[in-house]
Amino acid sequence: MGWAAKYRRADGGRRRGGRWRRAVLAALITGAVVFPLSAAGRPEVPAPAPALLAPLSASTLDEAYAANRANAAEATRTAAAHQDRDRAATDRALAAPARRLLRFDGRGSGRVTEVLGDLARADRIAVLVPGSDTSLDTYGRFHAAAAALHVQLLRQAPAGTRTAVVAWLGYETPGTVSATVTTTGRAEQAAPHLRALVTDLRAIAGGGPRIALLCHSYGSVVCGRAAAGLAVDDIALVGSPGTGADSVAALRTRARVWAARGGDDWVENVPHLSADLFGTTVGFGTDPVSPAFGARVFAAGDGGHSDYFSPGSTSLTNLTRIVLGETKAVTHD
């Protein structure tokens, strides 16, 4: 067999292999959209409607905190009356006098926006945007991530620099095993709420503070959908399956865009594609840590998908530097 025939045969095999892999992938994704895996759903948790708040500003901040704590206390009593001990415990913890709740809604999977630090006087504000399977029922681990960042900021911030962390559970996150986690639908619903949060933060803290969005996993899709023209200074994508955009330029943001992935993060194996199936956009496009995307890639150590905010980790140290604007100190692999 001549070299040309061998080349045609090999090249045809590669094309068939590529088509086969794409076909299998499309079938799997289609199955996720059309025949989603279902589990026994958690019963809807009854709770009072959210507190009615005055427009947020530095002068109304304490009033908002108090109203939302009172609402969480009422949600505690409602959950307890329905024998939902776990939800009652979560609501009770959020109703404690030391908690600073910018928003709270105990209904269903729940929504909460919590502040760690003095938001009205902050020079640097970090907003954590969570990924899949985050709800009031799992809020403890999300709060732990925010608390770890807050502690690290207090340690690393230069003298006189005031910081605050905002843990934003402001949308219904998708389940890890669900059709919604493969599409941009939840992110598109969430993006206006994230944009509204940034508007609130500017109203409270003024135009001076620098704001960084720290977006984990599916949260990076939310940040991608909200990014265009948003008044933030940095967007950091960690454990990201993609943003729904093919490049930093496509995000249409003036912010510095960062990306990192831990050495043991399973999201590395997620196919980076985007396709329209049955009127739904499936997949999230270009890998944010790839050169083609154009982000500032930073070191995240050897951690897994849930380790980006672990105390003492390379990832947390670099995220803290990003929030503080210490860009030259950020390390790279």
XYZ file of C-alpha atoms in Angstrom:
333
model
C 0.000 0.000 0.000
C 1.418 3.414 -1.010
C 1.929 6.283 1.417
C -1.033 8.219 -0.021
C -3.400 5.314 0.505
C -2.039 4.788 4.023
C -2.532 8.482 4.763
C -6.111 8.455 3.447
C -6.856 5.374 5.522
C -5.334 6.822 8.692
C -6.909 10.208 8.154
C -10.292 8.645 7.492
C -9.948 6.625 10.693
C -9.217 9.739 12.675
C -12.227 11.534 11.174
C -14.465 8.545 11.871
C -13.116 8.373 15.426
C -13.739 12.074 15.919
C -17.257 11.764 14.499
C -17.888 8.747 16.729
C -16.758 10.601 19.860
C -18.867 13.634 18.969
C -21.876 11.442 18.261
C -21.555 9.637 21.591
C -21.131 12.948 23.389
C -24.159 14.422 21.641
C -26.202 11.356 22.573
C -25.175 11.645 26.205
C -25.978 15.346 26.352
C -29.257 14.844 24.515
C -30.123 12.156 27.029
C -29.415 14.605 29.818
C -31.778 17.120 28.256
C -34.579 14.846 27.120
C -34.379 12.036 29.688
C -32.899 13.646 32.810
C -32.025 11.475 35.750
C -34.530 12.017 38.502
C -34.315 11.505 42.219
C -36.896 11.869 44.892
C -37.333 15.603 45.154
C -37.099 17.350 48.489
C -40.530 18.535 49.633
C -41.058 22.272 49.357
C -40.223 23.905 52.666
C -42.842 26.443 53.756
C -41.549 29.790 55.003
C -42.721 33.393 55.214
C -42.268 35.718 52.261
C -39.053 37.766 52.346
C -38.965 40.887 54.488
C -39.936 44.164 52.838
C -36.843 46.352 52.790
C -36.143 50.003 52.146
C -33.750 50.659 49.245
C -30.321 49.478 50.345
C -27.772 52.097 51.340
C -25.204 52.572 54.077
C -27.857 54.234 56.240
C -30.397 51.374 55.855
C -27.928 48.492 56.115
C -28.432 47.698 59.820
C -32.197 47.886 59.339
C -31.972 45.354 56.489
C -29.813 43.016 58.571
C -32.312 43.139 61.444
C -35.340 42.570 59.185
C -33.760 39.589 57.485
C -32.691 38.036 60.796
C -36.275 38.400 62.021
C -37.500 36.729 58.840
C -35.039 33.861 59.352
C -36.333 33.460 62.921
C -39.891 33.214 61.608
C -38.727 30.694 58.996
C -37.197 28.678 61.851
C -40.554 28.422 63.586
C -42.325 27.472 60.352
C -39.798 24.758 59.501
C -39.948 23.377 63.053
C -43.743 23.262 62.901
C -43.412 21.076 59.799
C -40.892 18.779 61.523
C -38.051 19.830 59.234
C -35.329 19.875 61.880
C -32.410 20.363 59.489
C -33.936 23.414 57.822
C -35.008 24.801 61.185
C -31.422 24.492 62.428
C -30.061 26.298 59.368
C -32.613 29.097 59.665
C -31.952 29.412 63.397
C -28.228 29.824 62.807
C -28.868 32.532 60.221
C -31.169 34.351 62.648
C -28.375 34.731 65.227
C -27.589 38.354 66.225
C -24.089 38.233 64.725
C -25.255 37.293 61.213
C -25.459 40.010 58.560
C -28.062 39.016 55.995
C -28.422 41.360 53.063
C -31.228 39.190 51.661
C -33.063 36.115 52.954
C -35.813 33.913 51.551
C -36.442 30.630 53.342
C -38.940 29.267 50.842
C -38.162 26.211 48.740
C -34.435 25.648 48.206
C -33.814 29.055 49.781
C -31.915 32.220 48.968
C -29.500 34.072 51.208
C -26.974 36.852 50.707
C -24.692 37.106 53.719
C -22.026 39.679 54.510
C -18.832 38.976 56.436
C -17.114 42.206 57.424
C -18.056 45.883 57.361
C -19.639 46.284 53.937
C -20.381 50.002 54.185
C -16.722 50.876 54.864
C -14.971 48.230 52.773
C -12.203 49.086 50.325
C -12.202 45.590 48.796
C -15.288 43.408 48.357
C -15.286 39.763 47.295
C -18.513 38.185 46.042
C -18.650 34.381 46.076
C -20.899 32.877 43.392
C -21.610 29.187 44.070
C -22.091 26.259 41.740
C -24.421 23.281 41.649
C -26.104 21.692 44.655
C -25.866 24.815 46.807
C -29.009 25.626 48.778
C -30.037 26.402 52.342
C -29.709 22.679 53.001
C -26.008 22.781 52.072
C -25.387 26.388 53.059
C -22.950 25.449 55.801
C -20.213 24.453 53.375
C -20.730 27.592 51.276
C -20.538 29.755 54.387
C -17.356 27.925 55.399
C -15.752 28.902 52.084
C -16.737 32.545 52.589
C -15.456 32.483 56.168
C -12.116 30.996 55.090
C -11.684 33.768 52.524
C -12.661 36.410 55.083
C -10.041 35.145 57.559
C -7.384 35.057 54.842
C -8.234 38.592 53.739
C -7.867 39.842 57.307
C -4.442 38.179 57.486
C -3.129 39.354 54.115
C -4.659 42.799 53.767
C -2.216 45.695 54.144
C -2.687 47.874 57.198
C -5.626 50.207 56.704
C -7.285 48.139 53.947
C -10.829 47.178 54.927
C -12.404 44.100 53.369
C -15.766 42.378 53.157
C -16.951 39.069 51.736
C -20.439 38.548 50.311
C -21.700 34.957 50.125
C -24.321 35.187 47.393
C -26.768 32.311 47.197
C -29.072 34.400 45.046
C -30.336 31.848 42.544
C -31.670 28.311 42.292
C -28.542 26.322 41.558
C -28.813 23.220 39.378
C -28.347 19.734 40.743
C -25.083 18.053 39.821
C -27.068 15.118 38.424
C -29.711 16.912 36.372
C -30.443 18.269 32.926
C -30.114 21.850 34.147
C -26.428 21.492 35.011
C -25.555 20.978 31.333
C -27.349 24.093 30.079
C -27.136 27.856 30.532
C -30.776 28.168 31.588
C -30.272 28.626 35.332
C -27.370 31.010 34.664
C -29.509 33.173 32.412
C -32.159 33.360 35.135
C -29.523 34.162 37.764
C -27.541 36.816 35.879
C -30.002 39.724 36.409
C -29.995 38.997 40.141
C -26.195 39.034 40.272
C -26.168 42.321 38.399
C -28.719 43.706 40.888
C -26.470 42.634 43.757
C -23.534 44.589 42.328
C -25.834 47.621 41.986
C -26.804 47.202 45.653
C -23.166 46.942 46.710
C -22.340 50.163 44.888
C -25.318 51.875 46.538
C -24.152 50.740 49.965
C -20.396 51.174 49.679
C -20.186 53.877 47.022
C -18.069 53.919 43.900
C -14.721 53.597 45.671
C -14.431 49.894 46.606
C -12.991 47.420 44.173
C -15.228 44.391 43.684
C -14.102 40.897 42.692
C -16.441 38.079 41.637
C -15.126 34.657 42.654
C -17.114 32.167 40.605
C -16.992 28.449 41.348
C -18.055 25.657 38.984
C -21.510 26.414 37.498
C -21.242 29.808 39.183
C -18.749 30.727 36.466
C -21.540 30.297 33.906
C -23.623 32.742 35.963
C -20.726 35.210 36.049
C -20.223 34.795 32.318
C -23.851 35.658 31.649
C -23.725 38.702 33.968
C -20.283 40.026 33.006
C -21.044 42.397 30.140
C -20.576 45.969 31.341
C -20.773 44.934 34.997
C -19.112 47.368 37.428
C -16.589 44.911 38.884
C -12.806 44.920 38.750
C -11.910 41.231 38.713
C -13.679 37.997 37.773
C -12.007 34.770 38.923
C -13.243 31.455 37.524
C -12.314 28.347 39.536
C -13.273 24.771 38.719
C -15.103 26.143 35.701
C -16.743 23.971 33.036
C -16.832 27.098 30.833
C -18.641 30.409 30.864
C -20.886 30.094 27.841
C -18.481 32.413 25.977
C -15.641 31.427 23.672
C -13.161 34.001 24.979
C -12.570 36.776 27.480
C -13.326 39.291 24.743
C -16.752 37.702 24.240
C -17.598 38.391 27.886
C -17.532 42.117 27.065
C -16.161 43.100 30.448
C -13.608 45.671 31.536
C -12.687 43.455 34.493
C -9.524 41.404 34.677
C -10.540 37.796 34.085
C -8.687 35.031 35.923
C -9.009 31.246 35.768
C -7.617 28.274 37.666
C -8.180 24.553 38.011
C -6.868 22.262 40.719
C -4.746 19.291 39.769
C -7.340 16.807 41.062
C -10.478 18.567 39.786
C -12.755 16.240 37.809
C -14.095 19.196 35.795
C -10.982 18.865 33.610
C -12.732 15.931 31.937
C -15.891 17.851 31.039
C -16.128 18.256 27.237
C -15.729 21.885 26.244
C -18.329 22.438 23.567
C -21.555 24.300 23.065
C -24.515 23.196 20.984
C -28.154 24.154 20.490
C -30.395 21.168 21.101
C -34.189 21.386 21.209
C -34.042 25.160 21.728
C -31.605 24.848 24.630
C -27.901 25.735 24.696
C -26.025 22.714 26.007
C -22.417 22.945 27.152
C -20.342 25.995 28.017
C -17.763 26.443 25.286
C -14.023 27.096 25.565
C -12.067 25.853 28.571
C -11.311 28.973 30.674
C -7.776 27.779 31.513
C -6.891 27.221 27.847
C -4.773 29.792 25.991
C -7.606 30.210 23.480
C -9.879 31.680 26.145
C -7.399 34.388 27.119
C -7.828 34.528 30.904
C -5.001 35.134 33.364
C -4.363 31.569 34.515
C -3.144 31.230 38.094
C -1.969 28.364 40.273
C -4.562 26.418 42.273
C -2.430 23.605 43.665
C -3.349 19.929 43.642
C -6.818 20.211 45.153
C -10.094 18.838 43.906
C -13.325 20.449 42.806
C -14.392 21.482 46.320
C -10.982 22.609 47.595
C -10.519 26.098 46.132
C -11.319 27.840 49.427
C -9.566 25.388 51.732
C -7.545 27.197 54.415
C -3.848 27.258 53.594
C -4.342 26.248 49.971
C -2.505 27.773 47.024
C -5.851 28.598 45.469
C -7.153 30.531 48.485
C -3.888 32.448 48.791
C -4.050 33.518 45.140
C -7.753 34.362 45.286
C -7.016 36.586 48.270
C -4.271 38.348 46.308
C -6.696 38.907 43.434
C -9.295 40.440 45.757
C -6.642 42.706 47.293
C -5.379 43.799 43.871
C -1.943 42.284 44.464
C -1.800 41.021 40.906
C 2.000 40.786 40.681
C 2.030 38.453 43.695
C -0.379 35.946 42.088
C 1.513 32.755 41.278
C 1.245 30.725 38.106
C 1.920 27.091 37.268
